[in-house]
XYZ file of N, CA and C in Angstrom:
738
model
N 62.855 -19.166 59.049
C 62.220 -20.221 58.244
C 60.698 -20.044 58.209
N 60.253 -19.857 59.322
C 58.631 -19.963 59.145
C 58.474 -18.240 59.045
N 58.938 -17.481 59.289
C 58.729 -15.810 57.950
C 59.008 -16.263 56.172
N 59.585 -17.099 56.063
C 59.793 -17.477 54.555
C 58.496 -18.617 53.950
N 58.012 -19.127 55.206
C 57.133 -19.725 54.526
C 55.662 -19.313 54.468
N 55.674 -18.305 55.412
C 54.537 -17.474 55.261
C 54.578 -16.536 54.159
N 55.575 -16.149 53.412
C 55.156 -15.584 52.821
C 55.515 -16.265 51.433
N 55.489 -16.729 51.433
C 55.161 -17.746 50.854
C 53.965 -18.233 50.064
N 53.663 -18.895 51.458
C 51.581 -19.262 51.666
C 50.854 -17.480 51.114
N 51.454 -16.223 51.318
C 50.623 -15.408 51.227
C 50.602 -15.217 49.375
N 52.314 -15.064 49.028
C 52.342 -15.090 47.731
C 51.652 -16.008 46.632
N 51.334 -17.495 47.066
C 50.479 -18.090 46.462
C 49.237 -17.607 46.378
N 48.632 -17.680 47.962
C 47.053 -16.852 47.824
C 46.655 -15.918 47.048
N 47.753 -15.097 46.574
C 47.149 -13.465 46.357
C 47.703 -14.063 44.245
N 48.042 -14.949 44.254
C 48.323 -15.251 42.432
C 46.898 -15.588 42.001
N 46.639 -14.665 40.925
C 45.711 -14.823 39.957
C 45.400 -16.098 39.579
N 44.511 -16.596 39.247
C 44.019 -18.168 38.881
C 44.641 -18.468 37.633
N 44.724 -19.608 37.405
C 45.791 -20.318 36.030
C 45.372 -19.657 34.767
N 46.274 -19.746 33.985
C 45.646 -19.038 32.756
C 44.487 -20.287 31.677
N 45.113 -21.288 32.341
C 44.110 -22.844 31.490
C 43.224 -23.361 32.874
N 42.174 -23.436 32.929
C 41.430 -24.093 33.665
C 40.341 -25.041 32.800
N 40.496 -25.998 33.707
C 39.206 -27.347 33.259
C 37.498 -26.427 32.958
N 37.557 -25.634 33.927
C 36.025 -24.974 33.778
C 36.150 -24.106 33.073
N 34.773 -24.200 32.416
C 34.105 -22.995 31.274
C 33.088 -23.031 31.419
N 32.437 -21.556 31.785
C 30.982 -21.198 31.746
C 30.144 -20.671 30.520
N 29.136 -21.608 30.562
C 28.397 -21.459 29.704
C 26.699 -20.420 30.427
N 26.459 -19.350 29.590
C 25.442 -18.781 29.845
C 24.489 -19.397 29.058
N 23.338 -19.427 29.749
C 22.106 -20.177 29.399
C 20.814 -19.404 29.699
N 20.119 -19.270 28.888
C 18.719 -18.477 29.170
C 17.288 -20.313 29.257
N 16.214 -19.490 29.300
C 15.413 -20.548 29.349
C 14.723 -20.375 28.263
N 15.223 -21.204 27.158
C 14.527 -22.039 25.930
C 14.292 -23.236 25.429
N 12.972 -23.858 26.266
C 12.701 -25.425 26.254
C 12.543 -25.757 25.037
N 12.906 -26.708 24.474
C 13.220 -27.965 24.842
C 14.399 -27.790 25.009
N 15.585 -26.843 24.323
C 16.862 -26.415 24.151
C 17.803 -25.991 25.506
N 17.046 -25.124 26.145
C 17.881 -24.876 27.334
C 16.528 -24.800 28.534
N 16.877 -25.857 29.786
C 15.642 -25.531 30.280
C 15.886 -25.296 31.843
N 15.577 -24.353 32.070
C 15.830 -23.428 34.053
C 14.212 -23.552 34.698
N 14.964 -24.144 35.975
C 13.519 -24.572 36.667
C 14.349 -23.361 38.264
N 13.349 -22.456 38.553
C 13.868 -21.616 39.654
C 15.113 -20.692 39.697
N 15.608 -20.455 38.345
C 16.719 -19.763 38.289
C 17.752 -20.738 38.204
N 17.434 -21.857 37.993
C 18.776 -23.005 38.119
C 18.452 -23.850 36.451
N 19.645 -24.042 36.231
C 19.955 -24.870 34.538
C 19.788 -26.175 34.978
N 18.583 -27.075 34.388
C 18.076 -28.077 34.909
C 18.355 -28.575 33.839
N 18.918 -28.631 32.468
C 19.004 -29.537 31.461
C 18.446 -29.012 29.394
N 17.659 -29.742 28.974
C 17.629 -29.413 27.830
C 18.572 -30.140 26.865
N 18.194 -30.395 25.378
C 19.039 -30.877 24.426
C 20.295 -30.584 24.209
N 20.308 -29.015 24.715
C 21.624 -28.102 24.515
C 22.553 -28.841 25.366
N 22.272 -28.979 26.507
C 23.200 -29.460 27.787
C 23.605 -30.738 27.053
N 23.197 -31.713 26.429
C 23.926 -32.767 25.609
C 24.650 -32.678 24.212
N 24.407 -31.732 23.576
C 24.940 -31.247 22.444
C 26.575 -30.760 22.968
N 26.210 -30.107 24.124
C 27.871 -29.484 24.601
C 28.642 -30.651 25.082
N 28.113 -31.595 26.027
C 28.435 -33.039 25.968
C 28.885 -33.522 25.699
N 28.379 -33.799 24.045
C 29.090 -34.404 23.090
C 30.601 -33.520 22.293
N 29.934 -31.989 22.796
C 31.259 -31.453 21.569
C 32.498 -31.531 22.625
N 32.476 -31.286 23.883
C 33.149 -31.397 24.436
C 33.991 -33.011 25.118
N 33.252 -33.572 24.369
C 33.998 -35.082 25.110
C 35.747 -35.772 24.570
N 35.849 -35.844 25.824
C 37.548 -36.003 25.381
C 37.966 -34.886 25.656
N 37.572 -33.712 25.881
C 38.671 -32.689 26.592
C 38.477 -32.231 27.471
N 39.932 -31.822 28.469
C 39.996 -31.301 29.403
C 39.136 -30.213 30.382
N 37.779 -30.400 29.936
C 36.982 -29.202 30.065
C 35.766 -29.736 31.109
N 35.558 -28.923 31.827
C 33.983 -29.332 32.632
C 32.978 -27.843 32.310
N 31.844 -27.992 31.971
C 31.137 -27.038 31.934
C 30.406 -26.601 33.271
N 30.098 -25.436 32.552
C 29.356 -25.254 34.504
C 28.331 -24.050 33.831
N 26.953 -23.958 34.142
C 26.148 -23.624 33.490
C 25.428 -22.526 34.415
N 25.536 -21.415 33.510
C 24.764 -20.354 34.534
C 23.479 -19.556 33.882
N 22.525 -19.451 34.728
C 20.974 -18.903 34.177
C 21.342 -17.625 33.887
N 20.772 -17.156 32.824
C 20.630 -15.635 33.018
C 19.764 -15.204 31.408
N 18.821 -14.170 31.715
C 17.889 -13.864 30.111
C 19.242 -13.513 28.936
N 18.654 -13.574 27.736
C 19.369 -14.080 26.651
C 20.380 -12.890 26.575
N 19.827 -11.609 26.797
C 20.482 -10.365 25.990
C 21.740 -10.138 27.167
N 21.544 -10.662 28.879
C 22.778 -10.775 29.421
C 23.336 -11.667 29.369
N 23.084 -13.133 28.535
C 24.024 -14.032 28.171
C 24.686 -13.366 27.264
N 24.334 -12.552 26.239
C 25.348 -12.059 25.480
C 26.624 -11.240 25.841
N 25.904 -10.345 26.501
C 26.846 -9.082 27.724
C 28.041 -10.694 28.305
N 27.537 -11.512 28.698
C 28.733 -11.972 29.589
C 29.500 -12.417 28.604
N 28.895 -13.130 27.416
C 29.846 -13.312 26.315
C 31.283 -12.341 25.791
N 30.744 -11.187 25.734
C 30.964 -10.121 25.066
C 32.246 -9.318 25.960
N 32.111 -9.853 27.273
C 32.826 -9.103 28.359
C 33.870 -10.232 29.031
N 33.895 -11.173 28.482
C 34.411 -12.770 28.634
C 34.397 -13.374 30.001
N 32.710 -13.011 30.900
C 32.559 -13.633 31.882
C 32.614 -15.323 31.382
N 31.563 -15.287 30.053
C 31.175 -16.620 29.425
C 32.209 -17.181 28.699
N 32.426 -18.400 28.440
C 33.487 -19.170 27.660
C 32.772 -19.378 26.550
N 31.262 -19.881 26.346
C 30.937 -21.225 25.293
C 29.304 -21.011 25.604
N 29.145 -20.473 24.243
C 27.341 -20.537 24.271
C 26.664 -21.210 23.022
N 25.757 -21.719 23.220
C 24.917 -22.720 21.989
C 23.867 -22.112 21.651
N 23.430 -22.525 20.501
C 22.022 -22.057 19.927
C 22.109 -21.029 19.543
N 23.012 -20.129 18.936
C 23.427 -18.872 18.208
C 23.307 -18.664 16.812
N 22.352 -17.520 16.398
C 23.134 -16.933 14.939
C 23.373 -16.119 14.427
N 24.043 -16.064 13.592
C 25.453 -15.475 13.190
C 24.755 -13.726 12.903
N 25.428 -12.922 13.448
C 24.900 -11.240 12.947
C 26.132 -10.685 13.090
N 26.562 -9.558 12.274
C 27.436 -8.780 12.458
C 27.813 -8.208 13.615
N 26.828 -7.586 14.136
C 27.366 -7.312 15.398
C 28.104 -8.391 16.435
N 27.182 -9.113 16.903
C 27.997 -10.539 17.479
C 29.234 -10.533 16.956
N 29.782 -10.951 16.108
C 31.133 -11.771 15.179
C 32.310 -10.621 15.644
N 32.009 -9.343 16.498
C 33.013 -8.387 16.897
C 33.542 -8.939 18.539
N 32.828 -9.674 19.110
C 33.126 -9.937 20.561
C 33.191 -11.794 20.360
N 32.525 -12.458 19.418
C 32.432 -14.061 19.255
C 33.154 -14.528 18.100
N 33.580 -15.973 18.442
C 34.527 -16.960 17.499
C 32.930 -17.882 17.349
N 32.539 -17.832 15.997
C 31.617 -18.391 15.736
C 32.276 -20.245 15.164
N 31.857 -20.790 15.377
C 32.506 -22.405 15.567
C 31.674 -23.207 14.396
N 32.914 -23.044 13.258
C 32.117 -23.599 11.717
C 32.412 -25.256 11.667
N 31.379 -26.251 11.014
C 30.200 -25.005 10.501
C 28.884 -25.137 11.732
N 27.528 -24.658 11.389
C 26.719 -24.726 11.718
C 26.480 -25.808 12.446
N 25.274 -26.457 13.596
C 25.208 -27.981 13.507
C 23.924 -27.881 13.435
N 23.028 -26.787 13.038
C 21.290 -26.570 12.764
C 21.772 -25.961 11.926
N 21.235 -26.516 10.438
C 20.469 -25.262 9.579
C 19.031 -24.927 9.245
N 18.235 -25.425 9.855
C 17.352 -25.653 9.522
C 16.129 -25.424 10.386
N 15.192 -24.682 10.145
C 13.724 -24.645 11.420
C 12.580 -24.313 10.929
N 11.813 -25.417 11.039
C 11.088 -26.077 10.518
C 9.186 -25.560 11.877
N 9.053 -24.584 11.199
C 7.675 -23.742 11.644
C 5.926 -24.345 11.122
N 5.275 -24.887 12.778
C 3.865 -25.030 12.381
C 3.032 -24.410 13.235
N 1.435 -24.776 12.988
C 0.731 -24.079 13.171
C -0.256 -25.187 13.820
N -0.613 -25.071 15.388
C -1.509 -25.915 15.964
C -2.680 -25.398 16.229
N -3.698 -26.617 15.915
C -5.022 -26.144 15.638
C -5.582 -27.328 16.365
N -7.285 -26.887 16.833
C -7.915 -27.500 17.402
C -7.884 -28.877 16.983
N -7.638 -30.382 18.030
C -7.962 -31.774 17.112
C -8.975 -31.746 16.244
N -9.046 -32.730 15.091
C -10.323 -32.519 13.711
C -10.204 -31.232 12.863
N -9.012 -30.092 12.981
C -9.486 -29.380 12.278
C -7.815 -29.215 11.490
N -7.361 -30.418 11.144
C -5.684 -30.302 10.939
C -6.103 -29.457 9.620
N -6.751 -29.711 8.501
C -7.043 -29.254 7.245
C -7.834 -28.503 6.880
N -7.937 -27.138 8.775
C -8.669 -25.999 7.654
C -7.986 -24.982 7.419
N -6.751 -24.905 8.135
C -5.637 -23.985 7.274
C -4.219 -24.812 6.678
N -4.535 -24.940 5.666
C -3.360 -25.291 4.613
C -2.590 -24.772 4.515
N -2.821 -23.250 3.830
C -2.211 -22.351 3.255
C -1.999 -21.273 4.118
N -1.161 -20.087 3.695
C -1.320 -18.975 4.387
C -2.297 -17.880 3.997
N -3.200 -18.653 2.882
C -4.198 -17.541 3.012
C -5.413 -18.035 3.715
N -5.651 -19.077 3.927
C -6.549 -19.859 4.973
C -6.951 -19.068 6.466
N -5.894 -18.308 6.476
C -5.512 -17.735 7.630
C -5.996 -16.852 7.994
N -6.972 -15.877 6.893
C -7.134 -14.356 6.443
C -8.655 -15.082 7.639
N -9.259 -14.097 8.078
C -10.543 -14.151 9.004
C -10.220 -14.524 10.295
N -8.946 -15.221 10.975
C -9.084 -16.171 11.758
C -7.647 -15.680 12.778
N -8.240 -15.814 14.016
C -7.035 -15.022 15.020
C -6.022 -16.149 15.158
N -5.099 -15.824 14.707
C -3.805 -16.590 14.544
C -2.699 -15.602 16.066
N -1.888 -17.080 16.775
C -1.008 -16.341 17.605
C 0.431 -16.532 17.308
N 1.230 -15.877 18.285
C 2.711 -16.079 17.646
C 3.280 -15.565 18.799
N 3.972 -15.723 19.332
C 5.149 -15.479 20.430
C 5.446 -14.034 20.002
N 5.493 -13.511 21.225
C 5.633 -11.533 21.295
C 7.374 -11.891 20.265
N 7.031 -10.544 19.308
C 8.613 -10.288 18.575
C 9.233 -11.459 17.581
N 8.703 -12.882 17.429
C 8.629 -13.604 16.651
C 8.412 -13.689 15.309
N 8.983 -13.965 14.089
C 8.443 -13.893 12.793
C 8.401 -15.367 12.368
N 7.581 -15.725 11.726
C 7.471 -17.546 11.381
C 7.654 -17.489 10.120
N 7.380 -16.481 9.370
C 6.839 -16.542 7.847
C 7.217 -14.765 7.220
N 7.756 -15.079 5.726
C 7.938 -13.785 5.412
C 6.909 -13.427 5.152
N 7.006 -11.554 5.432
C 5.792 -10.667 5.425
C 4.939 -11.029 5.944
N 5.321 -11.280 7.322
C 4.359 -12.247 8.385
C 3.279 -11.089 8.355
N 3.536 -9.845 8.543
C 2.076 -9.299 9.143
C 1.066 -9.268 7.844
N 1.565 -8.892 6.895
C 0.797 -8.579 5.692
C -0.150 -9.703 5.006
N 0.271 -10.683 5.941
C -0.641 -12.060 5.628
C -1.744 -12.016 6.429
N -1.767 -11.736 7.749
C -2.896 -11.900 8.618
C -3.298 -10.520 8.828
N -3.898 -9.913 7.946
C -4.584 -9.253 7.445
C -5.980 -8.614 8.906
N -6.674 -9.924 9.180
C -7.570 -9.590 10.043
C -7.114 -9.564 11.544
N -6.686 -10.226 12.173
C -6.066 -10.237 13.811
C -5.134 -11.367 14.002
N -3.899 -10.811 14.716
C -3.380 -11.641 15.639
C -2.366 -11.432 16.837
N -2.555 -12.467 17.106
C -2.252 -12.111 18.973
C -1.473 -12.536 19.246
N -0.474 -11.549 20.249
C 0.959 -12.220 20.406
C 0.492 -12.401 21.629
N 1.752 -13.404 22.381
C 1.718 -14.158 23.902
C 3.074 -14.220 24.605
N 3.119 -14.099 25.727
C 4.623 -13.841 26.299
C 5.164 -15.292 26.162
N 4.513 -16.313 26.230
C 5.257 -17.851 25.964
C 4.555 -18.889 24.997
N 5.200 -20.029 24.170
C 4.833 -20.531 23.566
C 3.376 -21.206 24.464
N 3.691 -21.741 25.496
C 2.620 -22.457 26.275
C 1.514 -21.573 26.400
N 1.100 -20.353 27.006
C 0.274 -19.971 26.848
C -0.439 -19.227 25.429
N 0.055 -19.603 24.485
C -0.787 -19.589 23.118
C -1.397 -20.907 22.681
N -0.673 -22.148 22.699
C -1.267 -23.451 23.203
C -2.299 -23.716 23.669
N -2.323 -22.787 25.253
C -3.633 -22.917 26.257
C -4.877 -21.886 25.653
N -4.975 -21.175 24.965
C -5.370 -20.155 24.395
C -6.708 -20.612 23.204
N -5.571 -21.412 22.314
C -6.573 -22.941 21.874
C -7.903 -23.084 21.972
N -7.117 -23.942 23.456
C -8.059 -24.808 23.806
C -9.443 -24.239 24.665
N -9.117 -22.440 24.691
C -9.685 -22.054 25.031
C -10.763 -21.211 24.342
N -10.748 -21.581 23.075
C -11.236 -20.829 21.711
C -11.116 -19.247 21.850
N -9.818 -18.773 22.550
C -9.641 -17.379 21.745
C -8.666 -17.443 20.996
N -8.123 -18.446 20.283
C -7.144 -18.406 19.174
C -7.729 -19.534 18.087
N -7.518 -19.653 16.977
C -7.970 -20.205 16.136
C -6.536 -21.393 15.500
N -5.377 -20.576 15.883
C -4.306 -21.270 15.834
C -3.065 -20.761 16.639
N -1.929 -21.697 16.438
C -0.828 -20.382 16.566
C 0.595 -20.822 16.075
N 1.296 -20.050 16.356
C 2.344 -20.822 15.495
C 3.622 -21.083 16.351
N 4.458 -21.915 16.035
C 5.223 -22.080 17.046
C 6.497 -23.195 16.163
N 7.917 -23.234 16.622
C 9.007 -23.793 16.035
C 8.304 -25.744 16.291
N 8.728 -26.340 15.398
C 8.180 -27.655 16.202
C 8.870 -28.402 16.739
N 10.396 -28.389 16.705
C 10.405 -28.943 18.190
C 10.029 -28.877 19.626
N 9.386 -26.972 19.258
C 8.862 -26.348 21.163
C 7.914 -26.837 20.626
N 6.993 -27.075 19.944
C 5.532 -27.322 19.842
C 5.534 -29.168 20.436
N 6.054 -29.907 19.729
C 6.633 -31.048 20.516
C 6.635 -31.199 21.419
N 7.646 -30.562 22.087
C 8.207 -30.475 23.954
C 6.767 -30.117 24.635
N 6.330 -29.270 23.868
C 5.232 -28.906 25.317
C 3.919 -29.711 25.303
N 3.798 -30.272 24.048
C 2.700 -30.925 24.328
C 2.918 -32.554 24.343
N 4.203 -32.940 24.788
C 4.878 -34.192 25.784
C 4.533 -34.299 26.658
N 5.019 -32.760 27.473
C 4.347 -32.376 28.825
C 3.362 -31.927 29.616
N 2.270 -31.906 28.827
C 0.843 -31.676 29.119
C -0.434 -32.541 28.172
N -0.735 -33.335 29.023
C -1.601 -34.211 28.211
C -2.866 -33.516 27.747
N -3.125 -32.771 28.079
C -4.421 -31.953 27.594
C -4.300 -31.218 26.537
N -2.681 -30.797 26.584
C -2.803 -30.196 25.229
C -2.031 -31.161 24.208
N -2.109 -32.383 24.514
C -1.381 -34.036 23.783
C -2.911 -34.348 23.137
N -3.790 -34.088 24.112
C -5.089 -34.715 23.191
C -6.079 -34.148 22.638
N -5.950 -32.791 22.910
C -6.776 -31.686 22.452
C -6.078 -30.873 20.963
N -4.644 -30.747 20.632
C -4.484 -30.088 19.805
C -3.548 -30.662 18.951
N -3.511 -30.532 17.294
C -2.975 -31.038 16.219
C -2.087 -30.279 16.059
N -1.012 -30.354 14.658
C -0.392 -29.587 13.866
C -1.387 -29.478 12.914
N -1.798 -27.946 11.782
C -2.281 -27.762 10.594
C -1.814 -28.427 9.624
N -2.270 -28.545 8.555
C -2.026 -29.147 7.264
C -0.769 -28.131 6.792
N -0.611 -26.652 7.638
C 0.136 -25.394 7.015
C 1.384 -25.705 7.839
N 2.616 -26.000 6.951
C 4.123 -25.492 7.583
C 4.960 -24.785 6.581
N 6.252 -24.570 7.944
C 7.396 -23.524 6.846
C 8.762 -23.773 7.339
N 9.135 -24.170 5.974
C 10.666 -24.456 6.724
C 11.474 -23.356 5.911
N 12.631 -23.091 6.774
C 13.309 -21.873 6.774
C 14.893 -22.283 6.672
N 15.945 -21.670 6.144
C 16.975 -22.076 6.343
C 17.870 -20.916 7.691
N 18.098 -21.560 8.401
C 18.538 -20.823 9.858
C 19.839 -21.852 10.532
N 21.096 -20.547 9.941
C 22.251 -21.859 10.361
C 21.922 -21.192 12.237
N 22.761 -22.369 12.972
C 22.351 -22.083 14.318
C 23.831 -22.955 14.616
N 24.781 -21.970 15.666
C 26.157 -22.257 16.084
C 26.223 -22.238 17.816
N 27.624 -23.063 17.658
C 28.381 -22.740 18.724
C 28.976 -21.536 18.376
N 29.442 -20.900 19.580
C 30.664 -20.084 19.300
C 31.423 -19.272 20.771
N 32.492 -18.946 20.236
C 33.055 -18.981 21.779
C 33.571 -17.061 21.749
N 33.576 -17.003 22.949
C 34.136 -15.729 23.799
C 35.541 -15.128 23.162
N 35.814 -14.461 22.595
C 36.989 -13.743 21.980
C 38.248 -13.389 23.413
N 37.300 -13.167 24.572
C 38.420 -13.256 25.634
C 38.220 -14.666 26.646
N 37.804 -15.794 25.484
C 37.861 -16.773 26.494
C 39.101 -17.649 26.445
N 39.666 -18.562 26.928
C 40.575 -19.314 27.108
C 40.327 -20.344 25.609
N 39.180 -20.365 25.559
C 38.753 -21.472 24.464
C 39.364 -21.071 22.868
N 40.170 -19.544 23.103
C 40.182 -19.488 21.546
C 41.631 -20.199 21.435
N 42.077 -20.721 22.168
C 43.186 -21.726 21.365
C 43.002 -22.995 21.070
N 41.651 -23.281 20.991
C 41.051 -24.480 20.624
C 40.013 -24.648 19.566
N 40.240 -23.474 19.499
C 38.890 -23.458 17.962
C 38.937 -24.285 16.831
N 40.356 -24.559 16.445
C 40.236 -25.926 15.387
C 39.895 -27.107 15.763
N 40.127 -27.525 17.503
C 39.733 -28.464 17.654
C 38.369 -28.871 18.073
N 38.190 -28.050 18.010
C 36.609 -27.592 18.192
C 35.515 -27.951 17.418
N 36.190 -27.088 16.297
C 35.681 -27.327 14.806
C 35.409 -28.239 14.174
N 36.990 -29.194 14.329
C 36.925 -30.526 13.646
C 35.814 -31.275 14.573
N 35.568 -31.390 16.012
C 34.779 -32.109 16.565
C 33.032 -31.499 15.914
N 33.214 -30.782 16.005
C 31.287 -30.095 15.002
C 31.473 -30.659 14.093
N 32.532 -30.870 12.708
C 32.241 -31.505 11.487
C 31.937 -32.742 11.595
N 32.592 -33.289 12.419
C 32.686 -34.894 12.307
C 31.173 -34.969 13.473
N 30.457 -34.206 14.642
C 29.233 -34.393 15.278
C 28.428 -34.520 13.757
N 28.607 -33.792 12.933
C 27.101 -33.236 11.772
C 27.343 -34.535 10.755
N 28.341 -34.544 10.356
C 28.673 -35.823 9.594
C 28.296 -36.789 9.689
N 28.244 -37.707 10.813
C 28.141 -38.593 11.495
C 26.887 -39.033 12.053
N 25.730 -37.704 11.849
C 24.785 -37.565 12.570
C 23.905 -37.727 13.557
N 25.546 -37.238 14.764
C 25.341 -37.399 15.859
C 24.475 -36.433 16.852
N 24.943 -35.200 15.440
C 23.921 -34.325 16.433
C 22.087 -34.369 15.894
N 22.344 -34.839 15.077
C 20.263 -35.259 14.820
C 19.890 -36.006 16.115
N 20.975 -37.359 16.068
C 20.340 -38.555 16.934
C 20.297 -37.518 17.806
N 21.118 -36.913 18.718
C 21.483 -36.260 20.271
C 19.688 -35.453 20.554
N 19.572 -34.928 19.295
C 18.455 -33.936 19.070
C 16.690 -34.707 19.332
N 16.688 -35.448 18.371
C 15.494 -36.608 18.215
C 15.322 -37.217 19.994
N 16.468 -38.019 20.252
C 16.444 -38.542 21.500
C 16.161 -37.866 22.717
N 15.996 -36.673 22.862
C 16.243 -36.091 24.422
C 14.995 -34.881 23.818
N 14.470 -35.043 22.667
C 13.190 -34.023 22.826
C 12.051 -34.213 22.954
């Protein structure tokens, strides 16, 4: 009897984990206001409520792991990851991802912060020509971005330090998405009272998805998935979710 129940106890131990589990990992890089990691740890962001909401009512707990963007993809791709946000759509991707229609961003909406008092001396994008304009390393804000700024401009490894840059008169402006332009100057009063948006913006059409892991558990849920994104955008639950927590 107790040889039968040991092996038993061993045959359970050594069984592979369920094929349905409550948890799904989500890979997360650090893009404030959207996804935000304080020490290597997922401390929150709009994103973390957007999944929230898509996920409410099902059987699911998320569990959120740091890692830079291009190995969030790798884990995607290799189905460490279940469920990633803030995505868009490229051919390559759509061979390893279930992109989750439709969209719940189409839209990103690009300005340009300039010293306080000086919201109206670049309007335009030719305003721009003489004057060191910055932009996040590898970033494009504007078509034929380079061929516009003609005289100099300076890229920066983070939105914040082009901000600080400002206020430090080696930039004349810079450009940045505005909800990050928002977020960061929430969180720093110096650059809350020192720097404007320009009279100059650009809005862009940029659908921006969920979408899930081709070897994740989640692809037998993709309609229900789906229907929960139509009825979030419809409803405009995901604006409020967005507005409120940025």
């Amino acid at each position: 009897m107790k040889t039968a129940l040991l092996l038993i106890t061993i045959f359970l131990f050594f069984l592979p984990p369920p094929l349905y589990s409550s948890e799904i990992i989500i890979p997360v890089d650090d893009f404030p206001p959207w996804k935000i990691v304080h020490n290597d740890n997922v401390v929150g962001g709009i994103d973390s409520y957007l999944v929230k909401a898509l996920l409410k009512d099902m059987d699911f707990t998320p569990r959120y792991t740091y890692a830079p963007w291009k190995r969030c993809l790798a884990m995607m791709k290799n189905g460490q990851g279940d469920l990633i946000s803030g995505i868009t759509l490229t051919s390559e991707r759509e061979d390893y991802l279930i992109y989750l229609k439709p969209p719940y961003k189409t839209k990103s909406q690009k300005v340009l912060y300039v010293l306080r008092g000086q919201k109206h001396s670049i309007a335009t994008i030719e305003d721009m020509e003489n004057k060191v304009i910055g932009h996040l390393r590898g970033a494009q804000y504007y078509p034929n971005f380079d061929q516009h700024l003609t005289n100099s401009h300076f890229e920066t490894n983070t939105d914040l330090q082009g901000l600080r840059m400002i206020l430090a008169h080696r930039l004349d402006g810079f450009f940045i998405t505005k909800e990050n332009g928002l977020y960061l100057l929430r969180q720093d009063s110096q650059l809350r009272n020192n720097l404007e948006s320009s009279a100059w913006t650009y809005e862009e059409n940029i659908d921006v998805y969920f979408a899930i892991s081709k070897k994740s558990k989640l692809v037998h849920k993709v309609e229900e998935l789906e229907q929960r994104i139509r009825s979030l955008v419809k409803d405009g639950e995901i604006q409020r979710i967005i507005e409120t927590h940025l």
